[in-house]
Amino acid sequence: MTRLLIQSGNRSLQGVLALTLGDDYEVRVEADKEKVKQALSKRQADVLILDLVDNNDTLKGALNYISELQVYKTPILAMTDDDSRSTAMALVEHGVYDYFRTPPHLLELKLVIRRAYEQAQLRRSLEEVSKKLHDLTSCDQLTGSTAQMQVVYDLIRRVSNLSAFVLIQGESGTGKGLVARAIHNLSKRAEAPFVTVSCGAIPETLIEAELFGSEKGAYTGSFRPREGYLEQAAEGTILLDEIGELGLPTQVKLLRLLQEKEFCRLGSSKPIPLRARVLFATHRNLAEMVKEGLFRQDLYFRVNVLTIELPALRERPEDITSLANHFLGQYAKTYQKPVQGIHPAAMEILVGHEWPGNVRELENVIQRAVILSEGQFIGTSDLPETLHARIPEEEQEPGDVSESSLEEQLKDYKVKLVNQALQASNGNKTVAARRLSITRAYLYRLLRLGETDSRVA
């Protein structure tokens, strides 16, 4: 039932509205402005009817009050005895959904109330969807538009509202934790806690107490009952990060948890139901660990119901530019630096790097560059020396010192390597790219650079 809040000191009007609207709405009447604000702040009303006739304020005062009420995002209907066009325009400009003369026509009033309520509900729904989309797209290390990342986004969307276990795999620094956070944010559990447990960071002797909790006296130093991470997650989501680091004894206990959907605190036999959704992440190859006897096969089948594979950054070099610019904007704002962009020569170095540390490494490099930068653009001198590829000494003539810049030498050397790889591959660009451990897209860019230089020459 729609909750209707009426602000009016007119007792006769209060009685009429309460009597005629009471069957269709949950009606509450207040005369005091502060009580109205309090009710709106607590979301105790879906629509507010504001009696401006009873209000002794001037029109300017009434408009100021209406502006104050906009923060609560509750649709406002105004009752007035002034039907001038200027007043009507002023009310609408200040956020009033609709207005009507006193006394109102009840059928028209009910129609306006219904429309105001429906519009408010639609706006809230759009805000919720927008928030969830923002939660997904604002995950820093999930930035990317390549086909590989589109597959990841689609899987996140598909699994978000399922209760099935999800295994997130990828190299360190690819953003596995952010994928888990995105799944949580897009799910119906978004308002509940999101708990991350780093399995590799907790000693084997403590992992059981940390996960399941403990009772007083369960072990030396346990002086009071303690909730474990599973209880802290409540109805939300728990991410068991780097599950491959768990020892075999803990794997047995985790398997029982996933099978029985319940657990006991350390030192207790009272079962506690598992209410949280469990996600898993690892940079290790669990299938290989099963073959080596380091990971239980039955546990592997339990956690590997749905899998999301995160590509390494070197497999999607087309995303490096957008990621670098994203981090640039983020850290320029954090450190209040006037940096506005990345010099093309510096960007070429970034795109050509292998990024063994993946997106996390790129983020650290850009953060460092923003801190060191003294101008509006990040240059090659702002990048770490490890990113500056060197031309092998055997490729240079003794005593030959080129007058061209490092960036030009680097570009020429890359083009030379591409041409050599093409010759060795009989012109097959796919094989040449594989030989150089680069993508075909990057190989084509290097070929275009070589063609441009030949035309200039």
Coordinates of C-alpha atoms in Angstrom, one line a residue:
M1 CA 0.0 0.0 0.0
T2 CA 1.3 3.4 -0.9
R3 CA 2.4 5.5 2.1
L4 CA 1.0 9.0 1.9
L5 CA 2.4 11.8 4.0
I6 CA 0.3 15.0 4.2
Q7 CA 1.8 18.2 5.6
S8 CA -1.0 20.5 6.6
G9 CA -2.3 22.4 9.7
N10 CA -5.8 22.7 8.2
R11 CA -7.7 20.3 10.4
S12 CA -10.8 20.2 8.2
L13 CA -8.6 19.4 5.1
Q14 CA -6.8 16.8 7.1
G15 CA -10.0 15.1 8.0
V16 CA -11.3 15.1 4.5
L17 CA -8.1 13.7 2.9
A18 CA -7.6 11.1 5.6
L19 CA -11.2 9.9 5.3
T20 CA -11.3 9.8 1.5
L21 CA -7.8 8.5 0.9
G22 CA -7.6 6.1 3.9
D23 CA -9.0 3.1 2.1
D24 CA -6.5 3.2 -0.7
Y25 CA -3.4 4.6 1.0
E26 CA -1.6 4.5 4.3
V27 CA -2.2 8.1 5.3
R28 CA -0.1 10.1 7.9
V29 CA -0.7 13.8 8.6
E30 CA 2.0 16.1 10.1
A31 CA 1.9 19.9 10.5
D32 CA 5.5 20.3 11.8
K33 CA 8.3 20.7 9.1
E34 CA 10.9 18.9 11.2
K35 CA 8.7 15.9 11.7
V36 CA 8.1 15.8 8.0
K37 CA 11.8 15.9 7.3
Q38 CA 12.4 13.2 9.8
A39 CA 9.8 10.9 8.3
L40 CA 11.2 11.5 4.8
S41 CA 14.8 10.8 6.0
K42 CA 13.6 7.4 7.4
R43 CA 11.9 6.6 4.1
Q44 CA 8.5 6.4 5.8
A45 CA 6.6 8.0 2.9
D46 CA 6.2 7.3 -0.8
V47 CA 4.5 10.5 -1.7
L48 CA 4.3 13.9 0.1
I49 CA 1.4 16.2 -0.2
L50 CA 2.4 19.8 0.7
D51 CA -0.4 22.2 1.7
L52 CA 1.0 25.6 0.6
V53 CA -2.3 27.4 1.5
D54 CA -1.9 26.6 5.2
N55 CA 1.8 27.5 5.0
N56 CA 2.3 31.1 6.1
D57 CA 5.6 31.4 4.2
T58 CA 6.0 33.6 1.2
L59 CA 6.3 31.9 -2.2
K60 CA 10.1 32.3 -1.9
G61 CA 10.1 30.7 1.5
A62 CA 7.9 27.8 0.3
L63 CA 10.2 27.3 -2.7
N64 CA 13.3 27.2 -0.4
Y65 CA 11.6 24.6 1.8
I66 CA 10.7 22.5 -1.3
S67 CA 14.3 22.7 -2.4
E68 CA 15.4 21.4 1.0
L69 CA 13.0 18.4 0.7
Q70 CA 14.6 17.3 -2.7
V71 CA 17.4 15.6 -0.9
Y72 CA 15.0 12.9 0.3
K73 CA 14.0 12.1 -3.3
T74 CA 10.3 11.7 -2.4
P75 CA 7.8 13.0 -5.0
I76 CA 6.1 16.2 -3.8
L77 CA 2.5 17.2 -4.7
A78 CA 1.7 20.9 -3.9
M79 CA -1.8 22.2 -3.0
T80 CA -2.1 25.9 -3.7
D81 CA -4.8 28.6 -4.2
D82 CA -2.5 30.5 -6.7
D83 CA -3.1 29.3 -10.2
S84 CA -0.8 31.9 -11.9
R85 CA 1.5 30.6 -14.5
S86 CA 4.6 32.1 -12.8
T87 CA 3.8 30.2 -9.6
A88 CA 3.2 27.0 -11.4
M89 CA 6.5 27.3 -13.3
A90 CA 8.4 28.1 -10.1
L91 CA 7.0 25.0 -8.3
V92 CA 7.9 22.7 -11.1
E93 CA 11.4 24.3 -11.5
H94 CA 12.0 23.6 -7.8
G95 CA 11.1 19.9 -8.1
V96 CA 7.4 19.6 -7.4
Y97 CA 6.0 16.7 -9.4
D98 CA 2.6 18.2 -9.8
Y99 CA 0.3 20.8 -8.2
F100 CA -3.5 21.4 -7.8
R101 CA -5.8 23.9 -6.3
T102 CA -7.5 23.6 -2.9
P103 CA -9.8 21.8 -2.4
P104 CA -8.6 19.1 -4.7
H105 CA -10.7 16.9 -7.0
L106 CA -10.3 13.5 -5.3
L107 CA -10.3 11.4 -8.5
E108 CA -7.7 13.6 -10.1
L109 CA -5.7 13.6 -6.9
K110 CA -5.6 9.8 -6.7
L111 CA -4.5 9.7 -10.4
V112 CA -1.7 12.1 -9.7
I113 CA -0.6 10.2 -6.6
R114 CA -0.5 7.0 -8.5
R115 CA 1.6 8.5 -11.3
A116 CA 4.0 10.2 -8.8
Y117 CA 4.4 6.9 -6.9
E118 CA 5.0 4.9 -10.1
Q119 CA 7.6 7.4 -11.3
A120 CA 9.4 7.3 -8.0
Q121 CA 9.5 3.5 -8.1
L122 CA 10.8 3.5 -11.6
R123 CA 13.5 6.0 -10.7
R124 CA 14.6 3.9 -7.7
S125 CA 14.8 0.8 -9.9
L126 CA 16.9 2.7 -12.5
E127 CA 19.2 4.0 -9.7
E128 CA 19.7 0.4 -8.4
V129 CA 20.5 -0.9 -11.9
S130 CA 22.8 2.1 -12.4
K131 CA 24.6 1.4 -9.1
K132 CA 25.0 -2.3 -9.9
L133 CA 26.4 -1.5 -13.4
H134 CA 28.7 1.1 -11.8
D135 CA 29.9 -1.5 -9.3
L136 CA 30.8 -3.7 -12.2
T137 CA 32.3 -1.2 -14.6
S138 CA 34.1 0.8 -11.9
C139 CA 36.2 -2.2 -10.8
D140 CA 39.6 -0.7 -11.7
Q141 CA 41.3 -3.9 -13.0
L142 CA 38.3 -5.1 -14.9
T143 CA 38.6 -2.2 -17.3
G144 CA 38.9 -3.5 -20.9
S145 CA 36.9 -3.9 -24.1
T146 CA 38.6 -6.9 -25.7
A147 CA 36.7 -10.1 -26.6
Q148 CA 38.4 -11.9 -23.7
M149 CA 37.1 -9.4 -21.2
Q150 CA 33.6 -9.3 -22.7
V151 CA 33.5 -13.1 -22.0
V152 CA 34.4 -12.4 -18.4
Y153 CA 31.7 -9.7 -18.1
D154 CA 29.1 -12.0 -19.5
L155 CA 30.0 -14.8 -17.1
I156 CA 29.9 -12.4 -14.1
R157 CA 26.4 -11.4 -15.2
R158 CA 25.3 -15.0 -15.7
V159 CA 26.5 -16.3 -12.3
S160 CA 25.8 -13.3 -10.1
N161 CA 22.4 -14.4 -8.9
L162 CA 23.1 -18.1 -8.7
S163 CA 24.0 -19.9 -5.5
A164 CA 26.5 -22.2 -7.2
F165 CA 30.2 -22.2 -6.3
V166 CA 32.4 -20.3 -8.7
L167 CA 36.1 -20.8 -9.3
I168 CA 38.0 -17.7 -10.5
Q169 CA 41.3 -18.5 -12.1
G170 CA 44.1 -16.3 -13.4
E171 CA 47.6 -15.2 -12.9
S172 CA 48.5 -12.9 -9.9
G173 CA 47.5 -9.4 -10.6
T174 CA 44.7 -10.1 -13.1
G175 CA 41.9 -9.0 -10.8
K176 CA 40.4 -12.2 -9.4
G177 CA 39.3 -10.4 -6.2
L178 CA 37.6 -7.7 -8.2
V179 CA 35.7 -10.3 -10.2
A180 CA 34.5 -11.8 -7.0
R181 CA 33.4 -8.3 -5.7
A182 CA 31.6 -7.7 -9.0
I183 CA 29.7 -11.0 -8.7
H184 CA 28.7 -10.0 -5.2
N185 CA 27.7 -6.4 -6.1
L186 CA 25.5 -7.7 -9.0
S187 CA 23.8 -10.3 -6.8
K188 CA 20.8 -10.1 -4.5
R189 CA 23.3 -10.4 -1.6
A190 CA 24.9 -7.0 -2.5
E191 CA 23.7 -5.3 0.8
A192 CA 25.1 -8.1 2.9
P193 CA 28.8 -8.5 3.8
F194 CA 31.6 -9.4 1.4
V195 CA 34.4 -11.2 3.2
T196 CA 37.8 -12.1 1.7
V197 CA 40.0 -14.8 3.2
S198 CA 43.6 -15.0 2.0
C199 CA 44.2 -18.8 2.5
G200 CA 47.9 -18.5 1.9
A201 CA 48.4 -15.8 4.5
I202 CA 46.9 -17.7 7.4
P203 CA 49.1 -20.4 9.1
E204 CA 47.7 -24.0 8.8
T205 CA 47.4 -24.2 12.5
L206 CA 45.0 -21.2 12.6
I207 CA 43.0 -21.5 9.4
E208 CA 40.3 -23.7 11.0
A209 CA 39.6 -21.3 13.8
E210 CA 39.7 -18.3 11.4
L211 CA 37.2 -19.9 9.1
F212 CA 34.8 -21.6 11.5
G213 CA 35.3 -19.6 14.7
S214 CA 36.0 -21.0 18.1
E215 CA 34.5 -21.3 21.6
K216 CA 36.1 -20.2 24.8
G217 CA 38.9 -22.6 25.8
A218 CA 39.0 -24.3 22.4
Y219 CA 42.8 -23.7 22.3
T220 CA 45.4 -21.9 24.3
G221 CA 44.7 -18.2 24.4
S222 CA 41.0 -18.6 23.5
F223 CA 39.4 -16.6 26.3
R224 CA 36.0 -15.9 24.7
P225 CA 33.7 -17.2 21.9
R226 CA 34.7 -15.9 18.5
E227 CA 32.9 -15.7 15.1
G228 CA 34.8 -17.1 12.2
Y229 CA 34.8 -15.6 8.7
L230 CA 32.0 -17.9 7.6
E231 CA 29.7 -16.4 10.3
Q232 CA 30.8 -12.9 9.6
A233 CA 29.8 -13.3 6.0
A234 CA 26.2 -14.0 7.1
E235 CA 23.9 -13.9 4.1
G236 CA 26.6 -12.3 1.9
T237 CA 29.6 -13.6 0.0
I238 CA 32.9 -15.1 1.2
L239 CA 35.8 -15.4 -1.2
L240 CA 38.4 -18.0 -0.3
D241 CA 41.4 -16.5 -2.2
E242 CA 44.3 -18.7 -3.2
I243 CA 42.5 -21.9 -2.3
G244 CA 45.4 -23.9 -3.7
E245 CA 47.5 -22.9 -0.7
L246 CA 45.3 -24.9 1.7
G247 CA 46.9 -28.0 3.2
L248 CA 45.2 -31.4 2.8
P249 CA 43.8 -31.6 6.4
T250 CA 42.0 -28.2 5.9
Q251 CA 40.8 -29.4 2.4
V252 CA 39.0 -32.3 4.1
K253 CA 37.2 -29.9 6.5
L254 CA 36.4 -27.5 3.6
L255 CA 35.0 -30.4 1.6
R256 CA 32.6 -31.3 4.5
L257 CA 31.5 -27.7 4.7
L258 CA 30.6 -27.6 1.1
Q259 CA 28.8 -31.0 1.2
E260 CA 26.9 -30.5 4.4
K261 CA 26.3 -26.7 4.1
E262 CA 27.0 -26.5 7.8
F263 CA 30.0 -26.2 10.2
C264 CA 30.9 -26.2 13.9
R265 CA 33.0 -23.7 15.8
L266 CA 36.3 -25.1 17.1
G267 CA 35.6 -26.6 20.5
S268 CA 31.8 -27.1 19.8
S269 CA 29.6 -29.8 18.3
K270 CA 26.7 -27.4 17.6
P271 CA 26.1 -27.1 13.8
I272 CA 25.9 -23.7 12.3
P273 CA 24.2 -23.5 8.8
L274 CA 26.2 -22.0 6.0
R275 CA 24.3 -19.0 4.8
A276 CA 26.9 -17.2 2.7
R277 CA 27.7 -17.9 -0.9
V278 CA 31.2 -19.2 -1.4
L279 CA 33.6 -18.1 -4.2
F280 CA 37.1 -19.4 -4.8
A281 CA 40.1 -17.9 -6.5
T282 CA 43.5 -19.3 -7.4
H283 CA 46.5 -18.6 -9.6
R284 CA 47.5 -22.2 -9.5
N285 CA 46.5 -25.1 -11.8
L286 CA 44.3 -27.1 -9.5
A287 CA 43.9 -30.0 -12.1
E288 CA 47.7 -30.4 -12.1
M289 CA 47.8 -30.2 -8.3
V290 CA 45.2 -33.1 -8.2
K291 CA 47.5 -35.2 -10.4
E292 CA 50.4 -34.4 -8.1
G293 CA 48.4 -35.3 -5.0
L294 CA 48.5 -31.8 -3.6
F295 CA 44.8 -31.1 -4.0
R296 CA 41.9 -33.4 -3.3
Q297 CA 40.0 -34.5 -6.4
D298 CA 36.6 -34.6 -4.7
L299 CA 37.2 -31.0 -3.4
Y300 CA 38.3 -30.0 -6.9
F301 CA 35.0 -31.2 -8.4
R302 CA 33.1 -29.3 -5.7
V303 CA 34.7 -26.0 -6.3
N304 CA 35.0 -26.3 -10.1
V305 CA 31.3 -26.1 -10.8
L306 CA 31.5 -22.8 -12.7
T307 CA 34.9 -21.3 -13.8
I308 CA 35.8 -17.8 -14.8
E309 CA 39.3 -17.6 -16.5
L310 CA 40.9 -14.2 -16.3
P311 CA 43.3 -13.5 -19.2
A312 CA 46.8 -12.2 -18.5
L313 CA 47.4 -8.6 -19.6
R314 CA 49.9 -9.7 -22.3
E315 CA 47.0 -11.6 -23.9
R316 CA 45.0 -8.4 -24.3
P317 CA 47.5 -5.6 -25.1
E318 CA 44.7 -3.6 -26.7
D319 CA 43.5 -2.9 -23.2
I320 CA 46.8 -1.5 -22.0
T321 CA 46.0 2.0 -23.3
S322 CA 42.6 2.3 -21.6
L323 CA 43.9 0.8 -18.4
A324 CA 46.9 3.1 -18.3
N325 CA 44.7 6.2 -18.9
H326 CA 42.2 5.0 -16.2
F327 CA 44.9 4.7 -13.6
L328 CA 46.4 8.0 -14.7
G329 CA 43.1 9.8 -14.0
Q330 CA 42.7 8.0 -10.7
Y331 CA 46.1 8.8 -9.3
A332 CA 46.3 12.3 -10.8
K333 CA 43.2 13.0 -8.7
T334 CA 44.6 11.2 -5.6
Y335 CA 47.9 13.1 -5.6
Q336 CA 46.4 16.3 -7.1
K337 CA 48.8 16.4 -10.0
P338 CA 48.2 18.2 -13.2
V339 CA 49.0 15.2 -15.4
Q340 CA 46.6 15.0 -18.3
G341 CA 47.9 12.2 -20.5
I342 CA 50.7 9.9 -21.5
H343 CA 53.2 10.8 -24.2
P344 CA 53.0 8.5 -27.3
A345 CA 56.6 7.3 -26.9
A346 CA 55.9 6.3 -23.3
M347 CA 52.6 4.6 -24.3
E348 CA 54.5 2.6 -26.9
I349 CA 56.8 1.3 -24.2
L350 CA 53.8 0.4 -22.0
V351 CA 52.1 -1.4 -24.8
G352 CA 55.2 -3.3 -25.7
H353 CA 56.0 -4.5 -22.2
E354 CA 55.1 -8.2 -21.3
W355 CA 53.6 -7.2 -17.8
P356 CA 54.5 -10.4 -15.9
G357 CA 52.7 -8.8 -12.9
N358 CA 49.6 -8.1 -15.0
V359 CA 47.3 -5.2 -14.3
R360 CA 48.6 -4.8 -10.7
E361 CA 52.1 -4.1 -12.2
L362 CA 50.7 -1.6 -14.7
E363 CA 48.8 0.2 -11.9
N364 CA 52.0 0.5 -9.8
V365 CA 54.0 1.8 -12.8
I366 CA 51.4 4.5 -13.6
Q367 CA 51.1 5.4 -9.9
R368 CA 54.9 5.9 -9.7
A369 CA 54.9 7.8 -13.0
V370 CA 52.2 10.2 -11.8
I371 CA 54.2 10.8 -8.6
L372 CA 57.4 11.5 -10.5
S373 CA 55.8 13.5 -13.3
E374 CA 56.4 17.3 -13.3
G375 CA 54.5 18.2 -16.4
Q376 CA 51.1 17.6 -18.0
F377 CA 52.2 14.4 -19.7
I378 CA 54.0 11.2 -18.5
G379 CA 57.2 10.8 -20.5
T380 CA 59.6 7.9 -21.0
S381 CA 61.8 9.3 -18.2
D382 CA 58.9 8.8 -15.7
L383 CA 58.8 5.1 -16.4
P384 CA 61.0 2.5 -14.6
E385 CA 64.3 1.6 -16.2
T386 CA 63.1 -2.1 -16.4
L387 CA 60.5 -1.0 -19.0
H388 CA 63.1 0.5 -21.3
A389 CA 64.0 -2.3 -23.7
R390 CA 67.7 -2.2 -24.8
I391 CA 69.1 -3.0 -28.2
P392 CA 71.5 -5.9 -27.9
E393 CA 75.1 -4.8 -28.1
E394 CA 75.9 -7.3 -30.8
E395 CA 73.5 -5.5 -33.1
Q396 CA 75.5 -2.3 -32.9
E397 CA 78.8 -1.5 -34.6
P398 CA 81.7 -0.7 -32.2
G399 CA 81.9 3.0 -31.5
D400 CA 78.6 3.6 -33.3
V401 CA 76.4 6.0 -31.3
S402 CA 73.1 6.7 -33.0
E403 CA 71.8 10.3 -32.9
S404 CA 68.2 9.0 -32.8
S405 CA 66.2 8.8 -29.6
L406 CA 65.9 5.7 -27.5
E407 CA 62.2 5.5 -28.6
E408 CA 63.1 5.5 -32.3
Q409 CA 65.8 2.9 -31.8
L410 CA 63.4 0.7 -29.9
K411 CA 60.8 1.1 -32.6
D412 CA 63.3 0.2 -35.4
Y413 CA 64.5 -2.8 -33.5
K414 CA 60.9 -4.1 -32.9
V415 CA 60.2 -3.7 -36.6
K416 CA 63.4 -5.6 -37.5
L417 CA 62.4 -8.4 -35.2
V418 CA 59.0 -8.7 -36.8
N419 CA 60.5 -8.8 -40.3
Q420 CA 62.9 -11.6 -39.2
A421 CA 60.1 -13.6 -37.6
L422 CA 58.0 -13.2 -40.8
Q423 CA 60.9 -14.5 -42.9
A424 CA 61.3 -17.5 -40.6
S425 CA 57.6 -18.2 -40.7
N426 CA 57.3 -17.9 -44.5
G427 CA 55.2 -14.8 -44.2
N428 CA 52.6 -16.4 -41.9
K429 CA 51.7 -13.6 -39.5
T430 CA 50.0 -15.9 -36.9
V431 CA 53.1 -18.0 -36.6
A432 CA 55.3 -14.9 -36.5
A433 CA 53.2 -13.4 -33.7
R434 CA 53.4 -16.7 -31.8
R435 CA 57.2 -16.8 -32.2
L436 CA 57.5 -13.3 -30.7
S437 CA 54.9 -14.0 -28.0
I438 CA 52.8 -11.0 -29.1
T439 CA 49.3 -10.7 -30.5
R440 CA 48.6 -10.4 -34.2
A441 CA 47.1 -7.0 -33.6
Y442 CA 50.4 -5.7 -32.1
L443 CA 52.3 -7.4 -35.0
Y444 CA 50.2 -5.5 -37.5
R445 CA 50.8 -2.2 -35.7
L446 CA 54.6 -2.8 -35.9
L447 CA 54.3 -3.6 -39.6
R448 CA 52.4 -0.3 -40.2
L449 CA 55.2 1.5 -38.3
G450 CA 57.8 0.0 -40.6
E451 CA 55.7 0.9 -43.7
T452 CA 55.4 4.5 -42.5
D453 CA 59.2 4.8 -42.0
S454 CA 59.9 3.4 -45.5
R455 CA 57.5 6.0 -47.1
V456 CA 59.1 8.8 -45.2
A457 CA 62.6 7.6 -46.3

